XYZ file of C-alpha atoms in Angstrom:
693
model
C 147.836 3.361 170.991
C 146.523 2.171 174.355
C 148.313 3.602 177.585
C 150.130 1.037 179.649
C 149.325 2.405 183.277
C 151.680 0.123 184.929
C 154.621 1.397 183.362
C 153.309 4.807 183.891
C 152.976 4.413 187.363
C 156.407 2.769 187.838
C 158.103 6.072 186.305
C 156.476 8.029 188.394
C 157.196 6.238 191.464
C 160.962 6.204 190.474
C 161.297 10.084 189.584
C 159.135 10.553 193.330
C 161.760 8.182 194.660
C 164.746 9.734 192.869
C 163.635 13.077 194.288
C 163.494 11.872 197.770
C 166.826 10.058 197.537
C 168.018 13.509 196.419
C 166.557 15.262 199.177
C 167.823 12.966 201.506
C 171.466 13.235 199.848
C 170.997 16.794 200.132
C 170.214 17.014 203.685
C 172.947 14.562 204.609
C 176.019 15.354 202.493
C 175.012 19.203 202.114
C 177.888 21.318 203.705
C 175.625 23.894 205.607
C 178.323 24.728 208.182
C 180.853 25.471 205.012
C 178.077 26.890 202.887
C 177.009 29.272 206.063
C 180.498 30.494 206.256
C 181.097 31.112 202.783
C 177.708 33.194 202.517
C 179.142 35.182 205.838
C 182.595 35.974 203.940
C 180.999 37.276 201.043
C 178.235 39.347 202.121
C 180.702 40.815 204.830
C 183.214 41.494 201.726
C 180.509 43.056 199.447
C 178.861 45.330 202.425
C 181.892 46.192 204.686
C 179.683 45.343 207.351
C 179.568 42.561 210.210
C 177.268 39.675 209.641
C 176.584 37.774 212.655
C 175.229 34.340 212.392
C 173.708 32.296 214.762
C 174.915 28.571 215.937
C 171.762 26.525 214.863
C 172.110 26.092 210.714
C 169.382 23.967 209.230
C 168.857 22.667 205.997
C 165.594 24.078 204.168
C 163.333 22.113 201.607
C 160.629 25.071 201.861
C 160.331 27.376 201.202
C 163.350 27.373 199.383
C 166.100 24.845 198.928
C 168.923 26.150 200.726
C 169.557 26.329 204.430
C 168.689 28.695 206.980
C 170.400 30.477 210.374
C 168.709 31.761 213.573
C 169.213 34.909 215.472
C 171.361 36.555 212.429
C 172.331 40.198 212.225
C 174.174 42.932 210.136
C 175.947 45.795 211.332
C 175.623 49.612 210.628
C 178.240 51.304 208.465
C 181.254 53.118 210.431
C 179.843 56.188 211.880
C 176.838 54.484 213.023
C 175.655 52.967 215.920
C 177.734 49.149 216.904
C 176.290 45.984 215.703
C 175.812 45.208 219.417
C 173.847 48.269 220.131
C 171.703 48.625 217.436
C 172.322 46.698 214.306
C 171.411 47.840 210.856
C 169.036 44.679 210.397
C 168.339 41.686 212.819
C 166.196 38.770 211.718
C 164.859 35.588 214.166
C 165.711 33.834 210.826
C 167.298 33.895 207.377
C 166.839 31.466 204.642
C 169.889 31.299 202.137
C 168.474 29.714 199.037
C 170.975 28.301 196.435
C 170.913 27.775 192.875
C 170.400 23.947 192.229
C 172.727 23.285 189.186
C 175.651 25.261 190.451
C 175.054 22.910 193.807
C 175.530 19.739 191.585
C 178.662 21.074 190.131
C 179.962 21.655 193.725
C 179.373 25.343 194.034
C 177.481 27.283 196.520
C 175.449 30.359 195.082
C 173.041 32.344 196.917
C 170.111 33.537 195.156
C 167.569 34.437 197.571
C 167.551 35.723 200.883
C 164.300 35.417 203.015
C 164.300 37.419 206.255
C 161.431 35.979 209.086
C 160.790 38.440 212.118
C 163.210 40.888 210.888
C 163.999 44.321 212.002
C 165.239 47.076 209.968
C 166.508 50.296 211.481
C 166.808 53.134 208.865
C 168.998 56.178 210.053
C 169.660 59.417 208.273
C 172.288 61.905 209.569
C 172.033 65.711 208.936
C 175.258 65.683 207.017
C 173.074 63.428 204.277
C 174.823 60.035 205.239
C 172.245 57.221 205.733
C 172.807 53.447 206.788
C 170.904 52.053 203.904
C 173.752 52.933 201.220
C 176.498 50.402 200.452
C 180.121 50.732 198.411
C 180.246 50.889 195.005
C 182.303 49.623 192.201
C 184.304 52.935 192.037
C 184.957 52.827 195.484
C 186.405 49.468 195.895
C 188.249 46.824 194.190
C 186.688 43.914 196.292
C 183.029 42.394 195.389
C 180.071 44.350 195.852
C 176.700 43.625 196.227
C 176.011 42.937 192.593
C 178.459 39.688 192.701
C 176.010 38.740 195.222
C 173.694 37.807 192.155
C 170.622 37.957 194.273
C 167.645 37.466 192.523
C 165.055 37.927 195.300
C 165.134 39.247 198.586
C 161.991 38.733 200.974
C 160.851 40.128 204.558
C 158.525 38.252 206.117
C 156.642 39.685 209.303
C 159.287 42.024 210.056
C 159.577 45.818 211.600
C 161.013 48.734 209.312
C 161.624 51.796 211.323
C 162.984 55.087 210.207
C 164.903 57.599 212.096
C 165.618 60.948 210.750
C 168.218 63.810 211.629
C 165.611 65.530 213.930
C 165.852 62.819 216.653
C 161.811 62.623 216.831
C 160.233 59.950 217.050
C 160.734 57.071 214.331
C 158.310 56.485 211.695
C 157.193 52.651 212.076
C 156.208 50.131 209.714
C 154.477 47.005 211.143
C 154.016 43.835 210.170
C 155.963 44.329 206.867
C 155.796 41.676 203.847
C 157.816 42.756 201.274
C 159.533 41.249 198.298
C 162.167 42.722 195.703
C 162.833 40.917 192.397
C 165.531 41.765 190.510
C 167.916 40.072 187.849
C 170.676 42.361 188.319
C 171.212 45.789 189.423
C 171.266 47.049 185.963
C 168.009 45.801 185.075
C 164.112 47.046 186.313
C 163.637 45.537 189.969
C 160.154 45.280 190.800
C 158.774 45.800 194.601
C 155.695 44.579 196.415
C 155.521 45.732 200.097
C 152.622 45.656 202.388
C 152.508 47.094 205.952
C 150.630 48.411 208.806
C 151.024 52.198 209.452
C 149.050 53.215 212.833
C 146.338 50.250 212.218
C 145.994 50.906 208.591
C 147.337 48.075 205.980
C 149.170 49.547 203.290
C 150.284 48.274 199.879
C 152.698 49.258 197.588
C 153.798 48.173 193.914
C 156.329 49.636 192.095
C 159.304 49.362 189.708
C 162.739 50.581 190.122
C 164.272 51.060 186.809
C 168.013 51.084 187.785
C 168.493 49.195 191.490
C 172.039 50.371 191.234
C 171.259 53.706 191.827
C 169.702 53.213 194.996
C 172.634 51.660 196.233
C 175.143 53.449 194.764
C 173.788 57.256 195.131
C 172.675 57.608 191.369
C 169.478 58.466 189.084
C 166.823 55.845 188.514
C 162.912 56.064 187.405
C 160.703 54.947 189.668
C 157.028 54.099 189.373
C 155.018 53.305 192.717
C 151.066 52.844 193.128
C 149.800 53.085 197.067
C 146.577 51.394 198.125
C 145.480 51.861 201.616
C 141.564 52.979 203.247
C 142.676 56.490 203.907
C 144.981 57.086 200.474
C 145.259 55.930 197.047
C 147.880 57.279 194.878
C 150.518 56.872 192.043
C 154.140 58.137 191.086
C 155.616 58.084 187.787
C 158.889 59.772 187.497
C 162.524 59.813 188.526
C 164.685 59.414 192.169
C 168.082 60.706 192.554
C 169.957 58.804 195.097
C 172.390 61.537 195.698
C 170.357 64.029 196.958
C 167.170 62.252 197.542
C 165.340 64.090 194.898
C 162.314 63.165 193.281
C 160.665 64.582 190.106
C 157.326 63.264 188.179
C 153.562 62.901 188.063
C 151.859 62.461 191.005
C 148.137 61.326 191.758
C 146.434 61.227 195.197
C 142.673 60.428 195.922
C 140.777 59.511 199.032
C 137.217 59.237 200.682
C 138.093 61.948 203.818
C 140.942 64.250 203.996
C 139.895 65.048 207.607
C 140.600 60.709 208.316
C 143.822 61.464 206.151
C 145.303 64.181 208.447
C 144.143 62.031 211.498
C 145.800 58.937 210.177
C 149.492 60.842 209.630
C 149.349 62.578 213.001
C 147.605 65.943 212.586
C 143.948 65.348 213.264
C 141.477 68.371 212.712
C 138.927 69.679 215.311
C 135.485 68.158 214.856
C 133.505 69.865 212.457
C 132.229 69.559 208.691
C 133.561 69.249 205.094
C 137.042 68.150 204.321
C 135.783 64.831 202.996
C 136.840 63.522 199.504
C 139.940 64.838 197.861
C 142.043 64.269 194.952
C 145.452 65.935 193.598
C 147.398 65.820 190.171
C 150.397 67.603 189.895
C 153.781 67.648 188.752
C 156.059 66.965 191.685
C 159.550 68.193 192.045
C 161.017 67.529 195.705
C 164.447 68.936 196.201
C 166.146 69.051 199.716
C 163.396 70.882 201.814
C 160.941 71.953 199.115
C 158.432 70.091 197.309
C 157.058 71.812 194.414
C 153.513 71.149 193.118
C 153.392 72.709 189.427
C 150.226 72.325 186.974
C 148.408 71.169 189.815
C 144.607 70.595 190.356
C 143.269 70.156 193.642
C 139.809 69.029 194.278
C 138.032 68.956 198.222
C 134.315 68.406 198.811
C 132.554 70.281 195.839
C 135.617 72.680 195.366
C 138.120 72.460 192.607
C 141.233 74.826 192.277
C 144.429 74.879 189.971
C 147.810 76.622 190.212
C 151.062 75.786 191.734
C 152.191 75.238 195.478
C 155.540 75.204 197.381
C 155.551 73.350 200.513
C 158.724 73.944 202.641
C 160.196 72.390 205.770
C 161.775 75.234 207.605
C 164.172 75.112 210.521
C 161.878 75.245 212.941
C 160.281 72.069 211.499
C 157.142 74.178 210.891
C 155.784 73.898 207.312
C 155.529 76.987 204.996
C 153.210 76.878 201.991
C 153.525 79.491 199.156
C 151.810 79.661 195.858
C 148.865 80.996 193.802
C 145.677 79.100 193.029
C 142.336 80.070 191.240
C 139.117 78.471 192.051
C 135.748 78.965 189.961
C 133.472 78.717 193.189
C 134.340 78.580 196.911
C 131.453 77.757 199.870
C 132.948 78.319 202.880
C 129.963 76.944 204.846
C 130.934 73.403 205.219
C 133.864 74.362 207.032
C 132.734 76.930 209.614
C 132.347 75.663 213.111
C 128.517 74.159 214.076
C 126.114 76.992 214.862
C 124.692 76.651 218.539
C 121.853 74.559 219.439
C 118.942 76.219 217.563
C 120.759 78.610 215.877
C 120.665 79.550 212.349
C 123.687 78.057 209.854
C 123.668 81.254 208.225
C 124.274 85.143 209.211
C 124.120 86.355 212.628
C 121.449 85.191 214.904
C 120.511 88.034 216.793
C 118.348 85.825 219.193
C 121.002 83.842 220.359
C 123.376 86.359 221.260
C 127.424 86.059 220.448
C 128.783 82.606 221.428
C 131.133 82.071 224.782
C 132.463 79.139 223.108
C 136.326 79.510 223.138
C 137.610 80.156 219.541
C 140.691 78.100 219.095
C 143.553 80.117 217.322
C 146.273 76.864 217.591
C 145.979 75.933 214.138
C 147.320 79.213 212.844
C 150.816 78.172 214.479
C 150.707 74.879 212.578
C 152.083 75.859 209.584
C 153.120 79.579 207.833
C 151.748 80.462 204.528
C 151.932 83.091 201.505
C 149.126 82.573 199.191
C 147.460 84.286 196.390
C 143.943 83.330 195.660
C 141.665 84.364 192.702
C 137.710 82.976 193.159
C 135.089 83.546 190.662
C 132.146 82.926 193.226
C 132.873 82.781 197.239
C 129.725 82.113 199.472
C 130.264 82.877 203.143
C 127.275 82.312 205.543
C 124.421 83.661 203.828
C 126.872 86.390 201.796
C 127.913 85.989 198.087
C 131.065 87.714 196.805
C 132.251 87.331 193.049
C 135.760 88.177 191.225
C 137.571 87.845 194.637
C 141.409 88.399 194.502
C 142.830 88.096 197.820
C 146.387 87.263 199.641
C 146.808 85.470 202.634
C 150.250 85.539 204.944
C 150.331 83.271 207.541
C 153.408 83.554 210.108
C 154.226 82.777 213.618
C 150.473 82.343 214.583
C 148.993 85.460 212.855
C 147.158 85.549 209.791
C 146.704 88.325 207.418
C 143.928 87.968 204.946
C 143.935 90.998 202.227
C 141.043 91.056 199.989
C 142.716 93.443 197.356
C 139.226 93.077 194.939
C 135.871 91.979 195.622
C 132.497 92.555 194.068
C 129.483 91.859 196.280
C 125.794 93.139 196.011
C 126.284 95.020 193.012
C 129.152 96.974 193.876
C 133.017 96.292 194.829
C 135.823 97.166 197.310
C 138.701 95.977 199.274
C 139.092 94.312 203.009
C 141.577 93.029 205.405
C 141.169 90.744 208.185
C 143.976 89.699 210.844
C 143.541 87.028 213.302
C 146.509 86.987 215.971
C 147.014 83.946 217.827
C 150.636 84.411 218.440
C 149.745 85.847 222.128
C 147.849 84.889 224.993
C 144.843 86.420 224.453
C 143.490 86.085 220.478
C 143.189 89.442 218.595
C 141.033 89.981 215.659
C 141.274 93.145 213.445
C 139.002 94.252 210.500
C 139.277 96.771 207.754
C 136.461 97.165 205.090
C 135.679 99.762 202.327
C 133.124 98.788 199.833
C 131.162 101.154 197.459
C 127.856 101.163 195.742
C 126.525 97.918 197.257
C 122.753 97.491 197.603
C 121.941 97.830 201.321
C 118.993 95.557 201.814
C 120.485 91.907 200.697
C 123.694 93.045 202.241
C 122.586 93.845 205.722
C 119.902 90.784 205.456
C 122.980 88.288 204.787
C 125.416 89.782 207.099
C 123.472 90.392 210.475
C 119.859 89.407 209.640
C 118.403 93.279 208.944
C 116.287 93.753 206.019
C 114.689 97.252 206.779
C 117.059 99.602 204.560
C 117.203 99.561 201.020
C 119.339 101.795 198.722
C 122.680 101.848 197.468
C 125.877 102.967 199.441
C 129.342 102.627 201.116
C 130.298 101.084 203.986
C 133.604 101.327 205.914
C 135.074 100.158 209.108
C 138.130 99.928 210.922
C 137.665 97.751 213.971
C 139.863 95.819 216.554
C 139.039 93.000 218.957
C 140.637 90.911 221.484
C 139.086 88.081 223.406
C 139.128 84.033 223.515
C 135.571 83.956 222.448
C 133.123 85.779 219.786
C 131.451 87.732 222.870
C 134.483 88.765 224.567
C 135.666 89.990 221.117
C 132.643 91.681 220.189
C 132.386 93.527 223.854
C 135.922 94.586 223.351
C 135.657 96.016 219.670
C 137.129 99.548 219.383
C 137.741 101.904 216.046
C 135.747 103.664 213.750
C 132.741 102.663 211.229
C 130.380 104.662 208.774
C 127.953 104.267 206.080
C 126.014 106.182 203.578
C 122.951 105.007 201.600
C 121.091 107.067 199.134
C 117.751 106.648 197.394
C 116.290 103.850 199.464
C 113.608 103.360 202.114
C 113.524 102.671 205.809
C 110.802 100.112 205.839
C 108.621 99.006 208.738
C 107.937 102.659 209.912
C 106.953 105.740 208.304
C 108.600 108.436 210.478
C 107.012 111.459 209.017
C 103.317 109.920 209.629
C 104.667 109.383 213.418
C 105.847 112.720 213.442
C 102.306 113.861 212.066
C 100.273 111.733 214.259
C 102.228 113.300 217.612
C 101.883 116.718 216.163
C 98.347 116.272 215.423
C 97.463 115.283 218.942
C 99.429 117.824 220.239
C 97.608 120.200 218.257
C 94.571 118.817 218.952
C 93.796 117.501 215.777
C 92.483 114.158 214.691
C 95.308 111.412 214.066
C 95.709 109.554 211.102
C 97.336 106.465 210.018
C 100.344 106.237 207.573
C 102.426 103.898 205.367
C 105.072 101.597 206.873
C 107.950 102.949 205.108
C 110.310 106.030 204.802
C 111.870 107.003 201.890
C 115.190 108.870 201.730
C 117.612 110.406 199.609
C 120.172 109.932 201.846
C 120.715 108.000 205.114
C 124.399 108.374 206.716
C 126.501 107.799 210.163
C 129.538 108.034 211.366
C 130.521 105.476 214.571
C 133.363 105.473 217.311
C 133.492 102.796 218.762
C 134.969 101.363 221.866
C 134.383 98.659 224.345
C 131.928 97.164 221.969
C 129.681 100.089 221.998
C 129.011 102.624 218.729
C 128.359 106.174 219.266
C 127.258 108.700 216.850
C 126.301 112.265 217.011
C 125.351 112.584 213.202
C 122.983 110.141 212.327
C 120.754 111.757 209.531
C 117.939 111.171 206.877
C 117.497 113.473 204.211
C 114.706 113.699 201.207
C 112.788 116.570 199.955
C 109.746 116.307 202.309
C 111.630 114.666 205.504
C 114.520 115.546 207.403
C 115.696 113.411 210.373
C 118.406 114.035 212.911
C 119.486 111.556 215.085
C 122.142 110.301 218.238
C 122.884 107.426 220.316
C 124.604 104.554 221.038
C 124.693 100.741 219.326
C 126.038 98.241 221.670
C 127.441 95.473 219.600
C 128.788 93.267 222.835
C 124.941 93.005 223.888
C 123.176 93.537 220.541
C 121.382 96.255 221.724
C 120.456 100.007 220.502
C 119.357 103.202 222.069
C 119.275 106.131 220.174
C 117.205 109.332 219.795
C 116.056 110.454 216.449
C 114.140 113.406 215.430
C 112.118 113.336 212.202
C 110.886 116.758 210.719
C 108.244 116.624 208.110
C 109.269 119.788 206.285
C 107.053 119.540 202.719
C 104.921 116.269 202.957
C 104.143 113.795 205.562
C 104.178 111.078 202.774
C 107.284 111.535 201.254
C 107.544 112.047 197.509
C 104.433 113.713 196.397
C 102.273 114.520 199.489
C 100.860 117.463 200.609
C 101.727 118.862 204.186
C 99.309 119.872 206.598
C 101.609 119.727 209.476
C 105.391 120.932 208.991
C 108.449 122.264 210.128
C 108.411 120.728 213.756
C 110.890 117.870 214.721
C 109.105 115.341 217.049
C 111.816 113.009 218.717
C 111.808 109.647 219.280
C 113.466 106.967 221.068
C 114.700 103.770 219.151
C 115.794 100.962 221.703
C 115.869 97.678 222.605
C 117.737 94.352 221.386
C 118.002 94.185 217.615
C 115.983 91.580 217.365
C 112.799 93.454 218.604
C 113.801 97.165 218.218
C 110.925 99.547 219.426
C 110.491 102.996 218.172
C 108.472 105.449 220.632
C 108.043 109.065 220.591
C 110.497 110.763 223.687
C 107.421 112.458 225.175
C 109.467 114.203 227.819
C 111.213 115.789 225.080
C 107.885 116.802 223.029
C 106.489 118.189 225.953
C 109.614 120.451 226.781
C 109.439 121.572 223.373
C 105.815 122.772 223.004
C 106.483 124.664 226.635
C 109.268 126.301 225.074
C 107.275 127.547 221.963
C 104.248 128.608 224.103
C 106.508 130.472 226.904
C 108.576 132.201 223.796
C 104.939 133.091 222.104
C 103.807 135.146 225.478
C 104.080 139.046 225.744
C 107.388 140.292 226.126
C 108.207 141.065 230.137
C 105.101 138.784 231.255
C 105.796 136.595 234.074
C 105.434 133.471 231.744
C 107.945 135.087 229.002
C 110.421 135.572 232.206
C 109.918 131.818 232.989
C 110.802 130.907 229.201
C 113.966 132.874 229.112
C 114.804 131.246 232.814
C 113.886 127.727 231.430
C 115.221 128.141 227.775
C 116.891 131.569 227.350
C 116.296 134.120 225.127
C 114.163 133.533 221.860
C 116.247 134.085 218.803
C 115.751 137.850 217.314
C 113.000 137.540 214.433
C 114.417 138.206 210.856
C 114.872 141.744 209.546
C 112.241 143.304 207.569
C 112.223 143.134 203.618
C 113.356 146.438 202.340
C 111.655 148.393 199.402
C 107.963 147.949 200.933
C 105.870 149.472 198.132
C 103.279 152.647 199.271
C 100.170 152.083 200.401
C 99.148 155.165 197.834
C 97.441 154.081 194.963
C 99.514 154.632 191.241
C 98.431 157.195 189.171
C 96.608 156.059 186.210
C 96.450 157.285 183.049
C 93.365 159.928 181.719
C 89.973 157.418 181.304
C 91.842 154.432 183.151
C 89.454 153.329 186.147
C 92.109 153.048 189.260
C 92.991 149.512 190.088
C 91.653 148.962 193.814
C 94.117 148.230 196.386
C 94.669 144.395 197.325
C 93.091 143.188 199.926
C 95.354 142.218 203.083
C 95.036 138.368 203.383
C 93.396 137.247 206.414
C 95.660 135.107 208.668
C 94.713 131.487 208.945
C 94.042 130.823 212.696
C 96.422 128.569 214.036
C 95.138 125.477 215.849
C 94.815 125.530 219.261
C 97.364 123.738 221.458
C 96.136 122.144 224.515
C 99.407 122.952 226.436
C 99.084 126.418 225.225
C 95.219 126.731 226.315
C 96.263 125.268 229.750
C 98.793 128.145 230.267
C 96.756 130.558 228.976
C 93.637 129.963 231.062
C 96.295 129.898 234.123
C 97.453 133.189 233.275
C 94.101 134.707 232.961
C 93.162 133.333 236.189
C 95.716 134.972 237.576
C 94.995 138.243 236.228
C 91.463 138.183 237.614
C 92.870 137.523 241.362
C 95.354 140.534 241.327
C 93.782 143.441 243.186
C 93.106 147.022 241.391
C 96.000 149.176 241.982
């Protein structure tokens, strides 16, 4: 059938005309004043609050059919500020959208409320009361919010503030666009909100399973999704309107934890790490406690699991309690950046200690009581495994205890206290590790790779100061080490001793290897004002003995020690043959840690040689008396052995040839000493000049 476009056009025009006529009649005959007064009466009866409407009332076709009122406000409930002070909500304009069919029957039924340019002030008190709760059906027989039968409530270009009981700065959400859609207070309601918080746009989409619970302090399921540049997350659980408790599954993720903390008002100092993060847990919030159970935390390359409780204390400082475990933890990305030109790991002995102030203020940001288990831990160049530690943080003081740690083939315990509660920060360290491999530990810890072997390290040190340099200069306490079956690389002390002895004895010097083997290397240190002093440094093996004493200036990174190696059996260590033995040759070990030098202590060598020469002189001679005056009397010689065999040949049996007596061994001529020759010539010259008696 052919369409008759003429009649179609006439019908469409008639329909448009009817709609226009209806709109004109609505505008002309709609009782806007009566409708405004009726809406005012019903809202006041339902909320038990005062609704103030401006005098400028207009008919609206868009965004909804109804009427609008300028400069409207709704007061706070009793016990809060009066309406003329700070109303609960004040809007530049409110649009009351009415239902069309009831309107045709002469009934005014408001189905939507649209607030333009509104300012909503949410306030909570210490007693738990809040200004966003409304009367329930059980509390009164008059109409409630349910009787308003609102299908939709909107906020456009609005402002929301929340003032807690602490009288601090209110939480402010700007440029709020929100829409709450609900069929009834007993049916699920959808919520879509977009707002600016600290120059970041945030979008929230959610569903409230039982809207009545929000208004009447009941329980309701809640689903929420959050999207923003700094944080994306979700919550699926329940809400208790009476206590404010939340319980359910929570997920959060973001590209930078550092950016998130700065956004919420807790900026971090400049540094590395604290990038991408993710949290998944079962959340339970009750009062001031937020519990995260069955939690998984991811930060950068770190993954940890366990439980945490976050508590808001009476002093407004957070306290974090719980237990976490992580398969691997690399702390290097979170350490302060090294000085210009410094190495990123270990101690850079060429740079000295840093004078940059150490900021301990972060220790006062929160309290904590945590236990942490780590499979593999990396700090600078040092590697640890099977780490079990506890951390207590209170009032600006942190106490970290390593109750178990495996490192460099050994294990032990440790403790670190960082006290930032006073005017001057203080650090304390306790360390006790056994059976560790010396070379990799010392190399990774302080950049020193000259000692090998296994051993024990103990230390108990305290330092005070606002910088690394100040702390190192103030160290006090004690320390010790014991290494065995190792090697001191870079210097052959026995060969050096032999070389000096050979020169002093008039022999040719020979070169040796570049290491000193030892069966034991140990020392105890007393530390004061950043200087470690020892009097019992010792190195032992079957062929070399070494004794030493001196100072290690930790603050200045220098060493000044006297050591006296003694070649006992072999100059080569394990297995050589000795040609010179028994004489200790002192050395001076000194200089900065980066350029330690070994040099013979010539003045002590000369003194020792002079003492030996003078003690070998004839008793009562002038040189012998000089030796006694300078060095004291020589120790008495050892007592002769008893039972010396007789020089008479033993009797022989008849017919036997007597065994000849053994020849006395000829004493090997002792090498001439240049100093001894000098004094001998001087003595002979003195005797020649003396006149005959």
